[in-house]
Short mmCIF file of C-alpha atoms in Angstrom, two decimals:
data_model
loop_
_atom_site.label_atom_id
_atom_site.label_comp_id
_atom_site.label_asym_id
_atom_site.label_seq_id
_atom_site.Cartn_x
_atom_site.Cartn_y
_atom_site.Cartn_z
CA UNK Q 1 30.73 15.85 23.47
CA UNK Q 2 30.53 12.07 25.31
CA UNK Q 3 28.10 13.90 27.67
CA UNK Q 4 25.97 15.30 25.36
CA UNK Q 5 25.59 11.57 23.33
CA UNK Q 6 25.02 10.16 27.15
CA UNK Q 7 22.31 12.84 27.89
CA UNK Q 8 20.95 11.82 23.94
CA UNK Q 9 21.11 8.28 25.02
CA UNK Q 10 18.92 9.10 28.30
CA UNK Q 11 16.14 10.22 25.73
CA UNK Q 12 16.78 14.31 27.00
CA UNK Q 13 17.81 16.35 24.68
CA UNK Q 14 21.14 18.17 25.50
CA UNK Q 15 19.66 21.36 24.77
CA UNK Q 16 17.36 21.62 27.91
CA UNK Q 17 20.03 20.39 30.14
CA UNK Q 18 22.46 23.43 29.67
CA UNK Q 19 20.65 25.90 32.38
CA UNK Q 20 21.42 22.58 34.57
CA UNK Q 21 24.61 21.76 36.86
CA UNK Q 22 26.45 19.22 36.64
CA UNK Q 23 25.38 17.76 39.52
CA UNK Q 24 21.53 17.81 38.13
CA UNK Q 25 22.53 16.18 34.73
CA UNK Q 26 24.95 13.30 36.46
CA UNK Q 27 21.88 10.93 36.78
CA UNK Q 28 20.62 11.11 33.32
CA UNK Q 29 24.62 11.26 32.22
CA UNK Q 30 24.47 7.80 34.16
CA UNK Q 31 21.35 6.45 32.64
CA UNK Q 32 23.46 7.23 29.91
CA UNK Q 33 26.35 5.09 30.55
CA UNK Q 34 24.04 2.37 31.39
CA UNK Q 35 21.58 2.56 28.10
CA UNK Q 36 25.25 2.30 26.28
CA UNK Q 37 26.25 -0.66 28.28
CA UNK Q 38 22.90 -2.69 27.30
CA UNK Q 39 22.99 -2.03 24.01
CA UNK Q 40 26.74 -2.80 23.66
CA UNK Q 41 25.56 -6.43 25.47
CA UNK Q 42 22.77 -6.65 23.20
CA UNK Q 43 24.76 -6.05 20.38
CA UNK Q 44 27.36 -8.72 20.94
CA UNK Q 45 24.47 -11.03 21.84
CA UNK Q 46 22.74 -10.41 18.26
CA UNK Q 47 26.11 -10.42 16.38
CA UNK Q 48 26.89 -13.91 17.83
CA UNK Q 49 23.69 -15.24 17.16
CA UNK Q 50 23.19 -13.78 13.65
CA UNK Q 51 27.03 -15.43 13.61
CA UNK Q 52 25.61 -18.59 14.33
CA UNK Q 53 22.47 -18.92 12.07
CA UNK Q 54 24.53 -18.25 9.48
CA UNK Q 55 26.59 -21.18 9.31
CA UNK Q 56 29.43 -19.53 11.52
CA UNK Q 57 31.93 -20.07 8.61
CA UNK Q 58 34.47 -17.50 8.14
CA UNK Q 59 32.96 -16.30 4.61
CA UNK Q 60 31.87 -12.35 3.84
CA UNK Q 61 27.91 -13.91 4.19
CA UNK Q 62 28.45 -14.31 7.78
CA UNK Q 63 30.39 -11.72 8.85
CA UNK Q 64 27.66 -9.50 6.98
CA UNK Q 65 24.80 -10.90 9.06
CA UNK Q 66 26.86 -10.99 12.44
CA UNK Q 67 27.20 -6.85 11.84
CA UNK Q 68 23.92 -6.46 10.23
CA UNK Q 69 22.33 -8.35 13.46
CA UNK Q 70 24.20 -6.33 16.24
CA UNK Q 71 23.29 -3.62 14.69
CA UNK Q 72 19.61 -4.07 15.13
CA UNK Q 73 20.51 -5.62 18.46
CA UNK Q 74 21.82 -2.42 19.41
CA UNK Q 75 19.38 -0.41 18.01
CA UNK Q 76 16.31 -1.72 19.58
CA UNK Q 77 18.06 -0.91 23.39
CA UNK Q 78 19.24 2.33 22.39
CA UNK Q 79 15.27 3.74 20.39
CA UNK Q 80 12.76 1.38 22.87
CA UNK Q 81 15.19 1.99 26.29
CA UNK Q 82 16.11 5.66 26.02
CA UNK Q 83 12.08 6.50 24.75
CA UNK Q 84 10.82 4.46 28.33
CA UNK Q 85 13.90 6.19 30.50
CA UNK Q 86 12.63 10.01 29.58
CA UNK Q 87 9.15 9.21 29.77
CA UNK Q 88 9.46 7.65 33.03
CA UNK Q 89 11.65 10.92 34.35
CA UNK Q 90 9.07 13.48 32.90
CA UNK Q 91 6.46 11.52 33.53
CA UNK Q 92 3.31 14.10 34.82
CA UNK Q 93 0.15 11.90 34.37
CA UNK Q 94 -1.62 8.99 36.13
CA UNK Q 95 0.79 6.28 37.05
CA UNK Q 96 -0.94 3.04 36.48
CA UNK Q 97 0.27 4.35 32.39
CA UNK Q 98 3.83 4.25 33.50
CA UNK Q 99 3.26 0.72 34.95
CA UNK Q 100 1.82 -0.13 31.43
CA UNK Q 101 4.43 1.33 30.13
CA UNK Q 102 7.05 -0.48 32.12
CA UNK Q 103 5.42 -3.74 32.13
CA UNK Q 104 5.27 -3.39 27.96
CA UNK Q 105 8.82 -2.94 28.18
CA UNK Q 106 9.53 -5.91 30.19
CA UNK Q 107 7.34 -8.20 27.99
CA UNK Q 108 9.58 -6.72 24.90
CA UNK Q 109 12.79 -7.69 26.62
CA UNK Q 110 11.69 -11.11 27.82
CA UNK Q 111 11.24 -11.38 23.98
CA UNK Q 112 14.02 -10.09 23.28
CA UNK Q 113 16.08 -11.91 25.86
CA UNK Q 114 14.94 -15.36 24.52
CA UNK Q 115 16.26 -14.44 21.27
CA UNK Q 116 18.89 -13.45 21.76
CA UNK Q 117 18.84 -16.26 23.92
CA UNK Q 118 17.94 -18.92 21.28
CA UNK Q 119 21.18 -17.44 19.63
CA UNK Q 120 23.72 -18.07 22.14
CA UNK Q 121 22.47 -21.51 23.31
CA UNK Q 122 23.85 -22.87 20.24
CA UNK Q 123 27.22 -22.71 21.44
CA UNK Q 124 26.82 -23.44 25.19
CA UNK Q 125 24.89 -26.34 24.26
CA UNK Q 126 26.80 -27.36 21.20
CA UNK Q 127 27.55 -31.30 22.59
CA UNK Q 128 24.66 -31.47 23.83
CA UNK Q 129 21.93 -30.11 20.99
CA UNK Q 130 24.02 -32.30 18.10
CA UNK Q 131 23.26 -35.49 20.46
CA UNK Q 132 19.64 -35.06 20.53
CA UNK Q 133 19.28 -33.57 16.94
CA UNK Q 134 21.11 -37.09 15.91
CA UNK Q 135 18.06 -38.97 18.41
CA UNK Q 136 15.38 -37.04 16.42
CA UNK Q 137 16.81 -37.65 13.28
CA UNK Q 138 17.43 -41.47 14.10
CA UNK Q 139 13.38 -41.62 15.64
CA UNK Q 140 12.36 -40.08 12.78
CA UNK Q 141 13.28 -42.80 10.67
CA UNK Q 142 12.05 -45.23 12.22
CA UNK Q 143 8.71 -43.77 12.28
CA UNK Q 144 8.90 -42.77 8.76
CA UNK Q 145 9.67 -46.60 7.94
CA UNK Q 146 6.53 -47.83 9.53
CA UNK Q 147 4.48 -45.20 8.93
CA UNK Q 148 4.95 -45.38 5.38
CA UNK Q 149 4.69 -49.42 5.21
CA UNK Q 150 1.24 -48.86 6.89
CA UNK Q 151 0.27 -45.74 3.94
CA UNK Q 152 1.04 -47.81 0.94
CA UNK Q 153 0.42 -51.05 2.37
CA UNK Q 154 3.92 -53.01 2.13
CA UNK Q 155 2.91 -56.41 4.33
CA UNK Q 156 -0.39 -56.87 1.77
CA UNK Q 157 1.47 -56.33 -1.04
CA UNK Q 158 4.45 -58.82 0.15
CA UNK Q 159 1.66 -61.21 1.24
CA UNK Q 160 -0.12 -61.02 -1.75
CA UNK Q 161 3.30 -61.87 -3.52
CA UNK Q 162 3.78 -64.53 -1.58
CA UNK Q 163 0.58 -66.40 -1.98
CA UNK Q 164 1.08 -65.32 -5.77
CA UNK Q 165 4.13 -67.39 -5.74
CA UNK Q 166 3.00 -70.50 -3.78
CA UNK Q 167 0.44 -70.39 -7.02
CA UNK Q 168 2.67 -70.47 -8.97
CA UNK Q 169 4.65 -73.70 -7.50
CA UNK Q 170 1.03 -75.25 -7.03
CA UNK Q 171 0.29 -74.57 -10.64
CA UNK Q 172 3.96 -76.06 -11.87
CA UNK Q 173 3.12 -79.50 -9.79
CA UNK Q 174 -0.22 -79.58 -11.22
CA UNK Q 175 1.25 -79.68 -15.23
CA UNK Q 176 3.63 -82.40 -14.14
CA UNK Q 177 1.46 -84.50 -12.48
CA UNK Q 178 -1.45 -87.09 -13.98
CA UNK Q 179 -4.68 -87.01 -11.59
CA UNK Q 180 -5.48 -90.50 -10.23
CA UNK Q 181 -8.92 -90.88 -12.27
CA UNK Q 182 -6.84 -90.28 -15.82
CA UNK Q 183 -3.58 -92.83 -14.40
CA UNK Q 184 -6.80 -95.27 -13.84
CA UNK Q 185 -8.04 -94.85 -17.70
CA UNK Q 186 -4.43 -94.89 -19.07
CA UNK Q 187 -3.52 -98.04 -16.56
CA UNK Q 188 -6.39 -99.79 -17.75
CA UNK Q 189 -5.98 -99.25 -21.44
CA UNK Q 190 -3.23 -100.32 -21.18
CA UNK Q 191 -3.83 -103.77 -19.58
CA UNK Q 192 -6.38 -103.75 -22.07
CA UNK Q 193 -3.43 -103.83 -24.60
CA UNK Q 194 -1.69 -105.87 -23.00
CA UNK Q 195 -4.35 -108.63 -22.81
CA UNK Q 196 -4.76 -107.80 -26.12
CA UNK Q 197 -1.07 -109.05 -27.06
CA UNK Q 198 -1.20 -112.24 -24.48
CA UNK Q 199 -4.14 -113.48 -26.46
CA UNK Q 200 -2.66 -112.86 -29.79
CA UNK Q 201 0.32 -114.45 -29.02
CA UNK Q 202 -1.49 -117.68 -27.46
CA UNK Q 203 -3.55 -117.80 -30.72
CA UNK Q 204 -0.47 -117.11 -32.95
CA UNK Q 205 0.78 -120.54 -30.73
CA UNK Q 206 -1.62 -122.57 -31.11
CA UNK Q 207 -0.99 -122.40 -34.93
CA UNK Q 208 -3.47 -119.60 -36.08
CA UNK Q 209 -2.66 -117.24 -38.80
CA UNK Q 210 -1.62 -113.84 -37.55
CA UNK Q 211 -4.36 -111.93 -39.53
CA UNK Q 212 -6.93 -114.45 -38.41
CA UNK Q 213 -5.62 -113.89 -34.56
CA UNK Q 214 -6.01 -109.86 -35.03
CA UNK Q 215 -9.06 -110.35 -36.94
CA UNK Q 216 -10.75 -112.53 -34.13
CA UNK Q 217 -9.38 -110.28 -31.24
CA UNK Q 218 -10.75 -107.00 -33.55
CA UNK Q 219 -13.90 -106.64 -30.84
CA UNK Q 220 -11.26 -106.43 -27.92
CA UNK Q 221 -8.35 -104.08 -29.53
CA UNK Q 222 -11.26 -101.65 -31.08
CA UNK Q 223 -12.00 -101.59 -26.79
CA UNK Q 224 -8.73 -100.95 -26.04
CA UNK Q 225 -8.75 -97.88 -28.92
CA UNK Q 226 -11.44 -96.51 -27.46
CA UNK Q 227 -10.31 -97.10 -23.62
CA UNK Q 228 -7.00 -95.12 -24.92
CA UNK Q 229 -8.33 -92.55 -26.63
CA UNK Q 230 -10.66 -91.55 -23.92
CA UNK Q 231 -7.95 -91.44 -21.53
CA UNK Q 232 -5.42 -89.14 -23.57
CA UNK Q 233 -8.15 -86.64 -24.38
CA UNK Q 234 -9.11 -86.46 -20.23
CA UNK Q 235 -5.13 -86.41 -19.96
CA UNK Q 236 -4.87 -83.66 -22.84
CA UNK Q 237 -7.67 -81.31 -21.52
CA UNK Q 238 -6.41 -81.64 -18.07
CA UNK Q 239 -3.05 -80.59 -18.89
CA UNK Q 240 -4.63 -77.65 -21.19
CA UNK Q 241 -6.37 -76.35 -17.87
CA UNK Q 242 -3.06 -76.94 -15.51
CA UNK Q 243 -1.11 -75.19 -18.23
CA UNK Q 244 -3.83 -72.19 -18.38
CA UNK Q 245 -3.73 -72.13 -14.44
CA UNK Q 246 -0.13 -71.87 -14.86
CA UNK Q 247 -0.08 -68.83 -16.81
CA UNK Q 248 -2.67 -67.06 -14.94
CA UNK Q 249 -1.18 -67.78 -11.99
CA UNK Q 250 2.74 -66.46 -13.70
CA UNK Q 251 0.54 -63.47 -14.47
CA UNK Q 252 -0.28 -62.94 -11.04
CA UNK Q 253 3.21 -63.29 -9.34
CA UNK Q 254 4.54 -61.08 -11.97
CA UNK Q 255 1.65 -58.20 -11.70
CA UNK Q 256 2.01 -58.64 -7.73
CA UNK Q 257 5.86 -58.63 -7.93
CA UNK Q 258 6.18 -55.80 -10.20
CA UNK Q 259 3.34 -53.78 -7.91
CA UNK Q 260 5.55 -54.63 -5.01
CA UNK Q 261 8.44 -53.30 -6.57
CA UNK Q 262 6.55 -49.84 -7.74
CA UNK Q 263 5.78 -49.08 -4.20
CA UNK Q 264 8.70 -50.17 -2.82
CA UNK Q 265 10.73 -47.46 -4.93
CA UNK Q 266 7.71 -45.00 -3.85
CA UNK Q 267 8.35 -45.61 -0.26
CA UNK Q 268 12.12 -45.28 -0.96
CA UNK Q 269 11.62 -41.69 -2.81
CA UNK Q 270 9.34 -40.51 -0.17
CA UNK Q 271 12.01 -41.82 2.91
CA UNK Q 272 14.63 -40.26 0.64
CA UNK Q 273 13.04 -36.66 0.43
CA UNK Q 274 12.13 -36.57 4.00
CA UNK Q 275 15.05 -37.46 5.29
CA UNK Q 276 16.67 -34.77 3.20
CA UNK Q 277 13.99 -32.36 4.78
CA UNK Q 278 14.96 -33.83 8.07
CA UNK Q 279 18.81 -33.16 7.48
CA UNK Q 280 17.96 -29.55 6.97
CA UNK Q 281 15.20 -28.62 9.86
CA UNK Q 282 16.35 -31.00 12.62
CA UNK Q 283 19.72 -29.13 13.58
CA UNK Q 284 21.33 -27.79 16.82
CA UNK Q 285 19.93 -24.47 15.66
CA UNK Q 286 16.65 -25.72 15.66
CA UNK Q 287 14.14 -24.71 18.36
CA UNK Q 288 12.66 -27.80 18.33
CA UNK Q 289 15.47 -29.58 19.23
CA UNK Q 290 16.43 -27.32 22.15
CA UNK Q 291 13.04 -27.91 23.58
CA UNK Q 292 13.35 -31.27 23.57
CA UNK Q 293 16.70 -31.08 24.62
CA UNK Q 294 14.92 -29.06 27.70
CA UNK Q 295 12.46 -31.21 28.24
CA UNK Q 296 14.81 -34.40 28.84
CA UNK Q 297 17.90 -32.92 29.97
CA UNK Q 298 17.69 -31.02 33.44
CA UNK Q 299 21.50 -29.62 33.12
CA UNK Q 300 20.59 -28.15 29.61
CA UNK Q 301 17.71 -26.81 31.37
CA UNK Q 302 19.75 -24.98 34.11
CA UNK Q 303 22.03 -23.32 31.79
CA UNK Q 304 19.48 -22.27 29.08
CA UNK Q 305 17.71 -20.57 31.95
CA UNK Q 306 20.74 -18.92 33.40
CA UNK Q 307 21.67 -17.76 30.06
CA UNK Q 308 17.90 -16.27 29.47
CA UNK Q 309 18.11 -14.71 32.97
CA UNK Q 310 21.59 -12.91 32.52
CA UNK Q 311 21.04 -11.81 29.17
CA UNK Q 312 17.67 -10.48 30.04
CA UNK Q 313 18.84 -8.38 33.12
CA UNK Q 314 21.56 -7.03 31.63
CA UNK Q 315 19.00 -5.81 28.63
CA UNK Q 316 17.01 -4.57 31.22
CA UNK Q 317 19.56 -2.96 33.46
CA UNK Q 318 18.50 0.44 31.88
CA UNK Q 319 14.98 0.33 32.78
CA UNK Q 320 15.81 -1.16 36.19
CA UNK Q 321 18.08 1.59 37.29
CA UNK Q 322 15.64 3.95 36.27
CA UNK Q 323 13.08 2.83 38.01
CA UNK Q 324 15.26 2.49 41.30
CA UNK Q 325 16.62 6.09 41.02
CA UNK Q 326 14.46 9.13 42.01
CA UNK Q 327 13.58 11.39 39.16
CA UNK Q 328 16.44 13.98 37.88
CA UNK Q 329 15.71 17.76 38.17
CA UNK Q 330 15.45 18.28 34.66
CA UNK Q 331 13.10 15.88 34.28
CA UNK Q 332 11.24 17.29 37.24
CA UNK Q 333 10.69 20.47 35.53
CA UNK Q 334 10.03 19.48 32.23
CA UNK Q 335 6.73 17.27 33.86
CA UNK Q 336 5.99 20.58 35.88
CA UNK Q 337 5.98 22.48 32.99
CA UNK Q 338 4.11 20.00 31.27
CA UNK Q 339 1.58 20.09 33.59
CA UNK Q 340 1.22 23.58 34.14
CA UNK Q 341 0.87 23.88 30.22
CA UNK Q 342 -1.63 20.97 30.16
CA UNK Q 343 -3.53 22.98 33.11
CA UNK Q 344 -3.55 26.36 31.17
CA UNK Q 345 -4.87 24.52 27.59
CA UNK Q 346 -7.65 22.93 30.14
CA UNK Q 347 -8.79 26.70 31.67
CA UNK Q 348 -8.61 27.91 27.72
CA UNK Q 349 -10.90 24.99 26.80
CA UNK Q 350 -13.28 25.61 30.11
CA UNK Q 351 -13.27 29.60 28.86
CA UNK Q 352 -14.07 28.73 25.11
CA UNK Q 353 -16.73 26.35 26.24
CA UNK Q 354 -18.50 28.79 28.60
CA UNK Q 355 -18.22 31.77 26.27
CA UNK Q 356 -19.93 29.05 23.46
CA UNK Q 357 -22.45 28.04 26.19
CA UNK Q 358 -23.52 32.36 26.55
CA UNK Q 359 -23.10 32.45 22.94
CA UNK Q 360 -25.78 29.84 22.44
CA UNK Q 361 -27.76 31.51 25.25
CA UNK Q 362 -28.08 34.89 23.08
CA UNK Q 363 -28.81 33.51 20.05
CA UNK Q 364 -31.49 31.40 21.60
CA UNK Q 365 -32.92 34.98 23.71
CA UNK Q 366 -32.63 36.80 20.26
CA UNK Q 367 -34.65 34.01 18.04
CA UNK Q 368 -37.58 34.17 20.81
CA UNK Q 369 -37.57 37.92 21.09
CA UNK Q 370 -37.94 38.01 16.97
CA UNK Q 371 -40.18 35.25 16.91
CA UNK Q 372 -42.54 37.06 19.32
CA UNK Q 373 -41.84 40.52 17.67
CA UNK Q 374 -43.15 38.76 14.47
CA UNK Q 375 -46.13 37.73 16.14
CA UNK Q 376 -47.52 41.24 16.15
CA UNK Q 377 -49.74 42.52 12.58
CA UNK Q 378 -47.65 45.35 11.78
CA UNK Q 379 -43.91 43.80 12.05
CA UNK Q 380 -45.65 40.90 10.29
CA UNK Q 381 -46.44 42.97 7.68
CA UNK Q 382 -43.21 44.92 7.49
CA UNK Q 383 -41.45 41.46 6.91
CA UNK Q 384 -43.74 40.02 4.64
CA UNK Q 385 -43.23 43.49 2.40
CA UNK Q 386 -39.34 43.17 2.58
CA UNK Q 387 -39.66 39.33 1.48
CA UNK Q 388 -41.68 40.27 -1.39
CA UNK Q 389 -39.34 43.05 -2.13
CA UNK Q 390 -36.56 40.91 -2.41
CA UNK Q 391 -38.22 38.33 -4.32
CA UNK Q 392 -38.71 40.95 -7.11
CA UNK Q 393 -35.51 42.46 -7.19
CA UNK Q 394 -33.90 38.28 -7.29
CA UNK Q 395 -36.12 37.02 -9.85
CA UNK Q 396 -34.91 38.43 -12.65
CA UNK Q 397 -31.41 38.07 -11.92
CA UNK Q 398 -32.26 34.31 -11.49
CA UNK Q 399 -34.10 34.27 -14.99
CA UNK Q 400 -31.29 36.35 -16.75
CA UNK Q 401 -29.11 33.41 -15.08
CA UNK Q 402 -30.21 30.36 -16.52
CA UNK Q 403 -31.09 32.11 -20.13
CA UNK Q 404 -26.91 32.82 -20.12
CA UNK Q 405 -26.38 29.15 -18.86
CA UNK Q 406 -29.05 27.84 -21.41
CA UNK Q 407 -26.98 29.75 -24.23
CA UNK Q 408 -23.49 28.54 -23.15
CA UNK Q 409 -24.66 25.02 -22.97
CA UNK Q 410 -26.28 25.54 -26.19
CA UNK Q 411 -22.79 27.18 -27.48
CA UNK Q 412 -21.04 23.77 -26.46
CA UNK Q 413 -23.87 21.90 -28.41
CA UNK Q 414 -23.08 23.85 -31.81
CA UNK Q 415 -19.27 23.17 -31.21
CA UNK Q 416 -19.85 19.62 -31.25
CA UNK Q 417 -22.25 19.54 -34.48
CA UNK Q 418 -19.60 21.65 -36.12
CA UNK Q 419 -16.58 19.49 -35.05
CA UNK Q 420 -18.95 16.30 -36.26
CA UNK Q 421 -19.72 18.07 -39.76
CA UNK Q 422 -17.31 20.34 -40.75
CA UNK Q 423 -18.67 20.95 -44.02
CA UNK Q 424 -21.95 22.89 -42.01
CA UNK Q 425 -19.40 24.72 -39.81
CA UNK Q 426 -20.57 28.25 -42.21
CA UNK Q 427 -24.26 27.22 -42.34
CA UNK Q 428 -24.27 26.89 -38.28
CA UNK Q 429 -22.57 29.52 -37.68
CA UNK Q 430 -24.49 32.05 -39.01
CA UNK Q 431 -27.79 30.24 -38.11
CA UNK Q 432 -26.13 30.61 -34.47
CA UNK Q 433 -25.44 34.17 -34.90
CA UNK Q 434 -29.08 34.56 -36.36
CA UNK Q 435 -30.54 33.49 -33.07
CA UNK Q 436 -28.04 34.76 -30.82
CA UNK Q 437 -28.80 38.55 -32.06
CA UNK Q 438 -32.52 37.79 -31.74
CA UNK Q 439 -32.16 37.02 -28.12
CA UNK Q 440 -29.95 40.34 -27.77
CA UNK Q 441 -32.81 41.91 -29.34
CA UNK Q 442 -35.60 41.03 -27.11
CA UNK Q 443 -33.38 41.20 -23.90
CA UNK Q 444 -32.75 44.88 -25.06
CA UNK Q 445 -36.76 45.39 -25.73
CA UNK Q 446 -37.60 43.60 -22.31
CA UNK Q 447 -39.05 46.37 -19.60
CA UNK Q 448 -36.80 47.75 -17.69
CA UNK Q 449 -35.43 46.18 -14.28
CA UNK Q 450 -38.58 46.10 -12.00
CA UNK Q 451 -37.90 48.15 -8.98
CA UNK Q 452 -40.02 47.71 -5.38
CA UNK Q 453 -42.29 50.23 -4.23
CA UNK Q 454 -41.14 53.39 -2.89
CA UNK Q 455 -41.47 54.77 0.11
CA UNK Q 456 -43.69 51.55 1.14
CA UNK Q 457 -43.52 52.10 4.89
CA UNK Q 458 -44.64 55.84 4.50
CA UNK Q 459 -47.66 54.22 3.61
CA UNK Q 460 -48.13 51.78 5.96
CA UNK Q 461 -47.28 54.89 8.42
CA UNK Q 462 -50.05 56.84 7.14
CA UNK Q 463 -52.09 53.80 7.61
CA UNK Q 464 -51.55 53.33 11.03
CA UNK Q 465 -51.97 57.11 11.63
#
């Protein structure tokens, strides 16, 4: 029984090896053992890797896809390596195929090999893929932090604050202070007063009434008024216009402040959700990380290779002992007999062809012999008799023909009416009948079936006589 799934595992079916020795079937039982031993390997390799890319937790999920991948591991050596082993031994065509063929396989299995591959690193280079997934991840962040300042345009929008503020503070000194043009007015009315008051009070000394003091000083205090009131309406509108400034410029800070803020918390969702993205794809299980793990690290470099070149020779150890071993006896005879049947389907084909080549050669001799036969009066005549024959003994047929198909497609047309109007269904039924026995009528009073002449090439005997 093992032998029998060894010889299966060769690709030759145990069937044809039983009028073989033992000693003719113990290289393909051997091919046998080997195709087992790859797949086994691959097999392992898959399960561990289908292990790993599923978190490698001890939970039914895993477990599932560690089987479910050594499985397919397995059966991709055992379909692709045992089809290339027996076509190689019964191979009985031109060889640069079977280099195609051989080369295809190798290309599959470097494939295959730097999956598998890519599923075993992880835990080699476990230490070593977590360190540079954490230098990604940490790079990555900083270029996301000044790559997303530069998008949205942080240092304009803090500069714009800032200058928004200063503004502001200008705009706050400008309410509190009095311009030096308006201090002048104010200072001068009110020097004005006071001159006003010195003079009073030196007339109000030298014995004058009060009211005839203010009265006589009237000219200078109505000044003064006016000096005064000039000044506080320059000092009112002024401070209307700081205080305006003021508020525009408090609008300002606040719209440039609260736009600063807004794409502040923009940057911060956007950093947020791609470093959550970043978390997920930049892992030791990522292949970008192992390549740029490769790329910087030459010991991590030495081992991935080493891995990739074991695992792929021992998924190619099948093919390669095949292809160092001679060809088995059994597959000897099965590419004789191959070619011996591919030789007598060629001579079969070569016979056909030649027997359709003398075929076309007859018919071609027989077409010019009638063609010059026909060239002659009489035979031309005979013909052109049997033609006309034949067109007289058709035509009526043909006419009888289309009358029957006229009548049945006339029979569907009444159907119809009658299924429309079911009320007339009496009325066209017997107007259908009507017409129906009048064509029976004249077919039965038609002459009778023409017949050709007789005896026509008596005549055309006596003719020629």
């Amino acid at each position: 029984m093992i032998r029998r799934i060894l010889a299966r595992l060769a690709g030759h079916d145990p069937a044809t090896l039983d009028q073989h020795g033992r000693e003719d079937q113990a290289p393909i039982i051997h091919l046998g053992w080997t195709v087992l031993v790859g797949a086994c390997i691959a097999g392992v390799n898959w399960a561990v890797g289908g292990y790993v890319f599923a978190g490698g937790a001890a939970s039914p999920a895993a477990v599932g896809t560690a089987v479910a991948a050594g499985m397919l591991g397995s059966s991709l050596v055992v379909i692709i390596d045992r089809s290339a082993i027996y076509h190689i031994d019964t191979h009985a065509g031109r060889w640069w195929a079977l280099l195609l063929l051989a080369a295809f396989r190798i290309a599959l299995t470097c494939g295959v090999s730097s999956i598998t591959a890519h599923a075993v690193v992880p835990i080699l280079l476990k230490p070593e893929l977590e360190w540079k997934s954490l230098q990604l991840i940490e790079e990555a962040e900083r270029k996301r932090g000044s790559e997303l300042a530069a998008h949205y345009n942080l240092a304009e929008l803090q500069s714009a604050e800032t200058a928004a503020e200063a503004a502001v503070r200008n705009a706050r000194q400008a309410v509190q202070i009095v311009p030096p043009d308006i201090k002048a007015r104010l200072d001068a009315a009110k020097a004005c007063w006071a001159g006003y008051t010195r003079r009073r009070a030196n007339l109000i000394q030298q014995g004058m009434l009060a009211i005839e003091a203010r009265r006589r000083l009237a000219p200078v205090a109505a000044g003064c008024t006016r000096d005064q009131a000039v000044a506080q309406e320059l000092l009112d509108d002024y401070g209307k216009r700081a205080r305006s400034a003021l508020r525009a410029a408090e609008e300002r800070f606040h719209q440039s402040g609260q736009a600063l803020i807004d794409t502040r918390n923009i940057v911060a969702e956007k950093s947020a959700y791609a470093a959550e993205i970043e978390q997920r794809a930049i892992t030791p299980l990522s292949s970008t990380v192992l390549r740029k793990l490769l790329e910087t690290d030459a010991g991590a470099f030495f081992k991935y290779w080493t891995v990739f070149g074991l695992v792929m020779g021992l998924e190619l150890m099948p093919l390669l002992a095949k292809l160092i071993s001679p060809r088995s006896v059994p597959g000897t005879r099965i590419a004789t007999d191959l070619a011996i049947a591919k030789s007598r389907h060629s001579r079969r084909r070569k016979a056909a062809l030649e027997e359709d080549a003398v075929e076309q050669a007859i018919r071609s001799s027989m077409a010019a012999a009638m063609t010059d036969a026909l060239t002659q009066p009489e035979l031309h005549k005979v013909a052109t008799r049997i033609f006309a024959a034949k067109i007289q003994a058709l035509v009526p047929i043909e006419a009888f023909q289309m009358l029957m198909r006229e009548i049945e497609a006339r029979e569907l047309d009444v159907q119809s009416v009658i299924s429309r109007y079911p009320s007339y269904a009496k009325v066209l039924t017997e107007a259908w009948k009507t017409t129906i026995d009048e064509v029976g009528g004249a077919l039965r009073n038609a002459p009778p079936y023409p017949q050709p002449e007789a005896a026509w090439w008596k005549n055309d005997s006596k003719e020629a006589a």
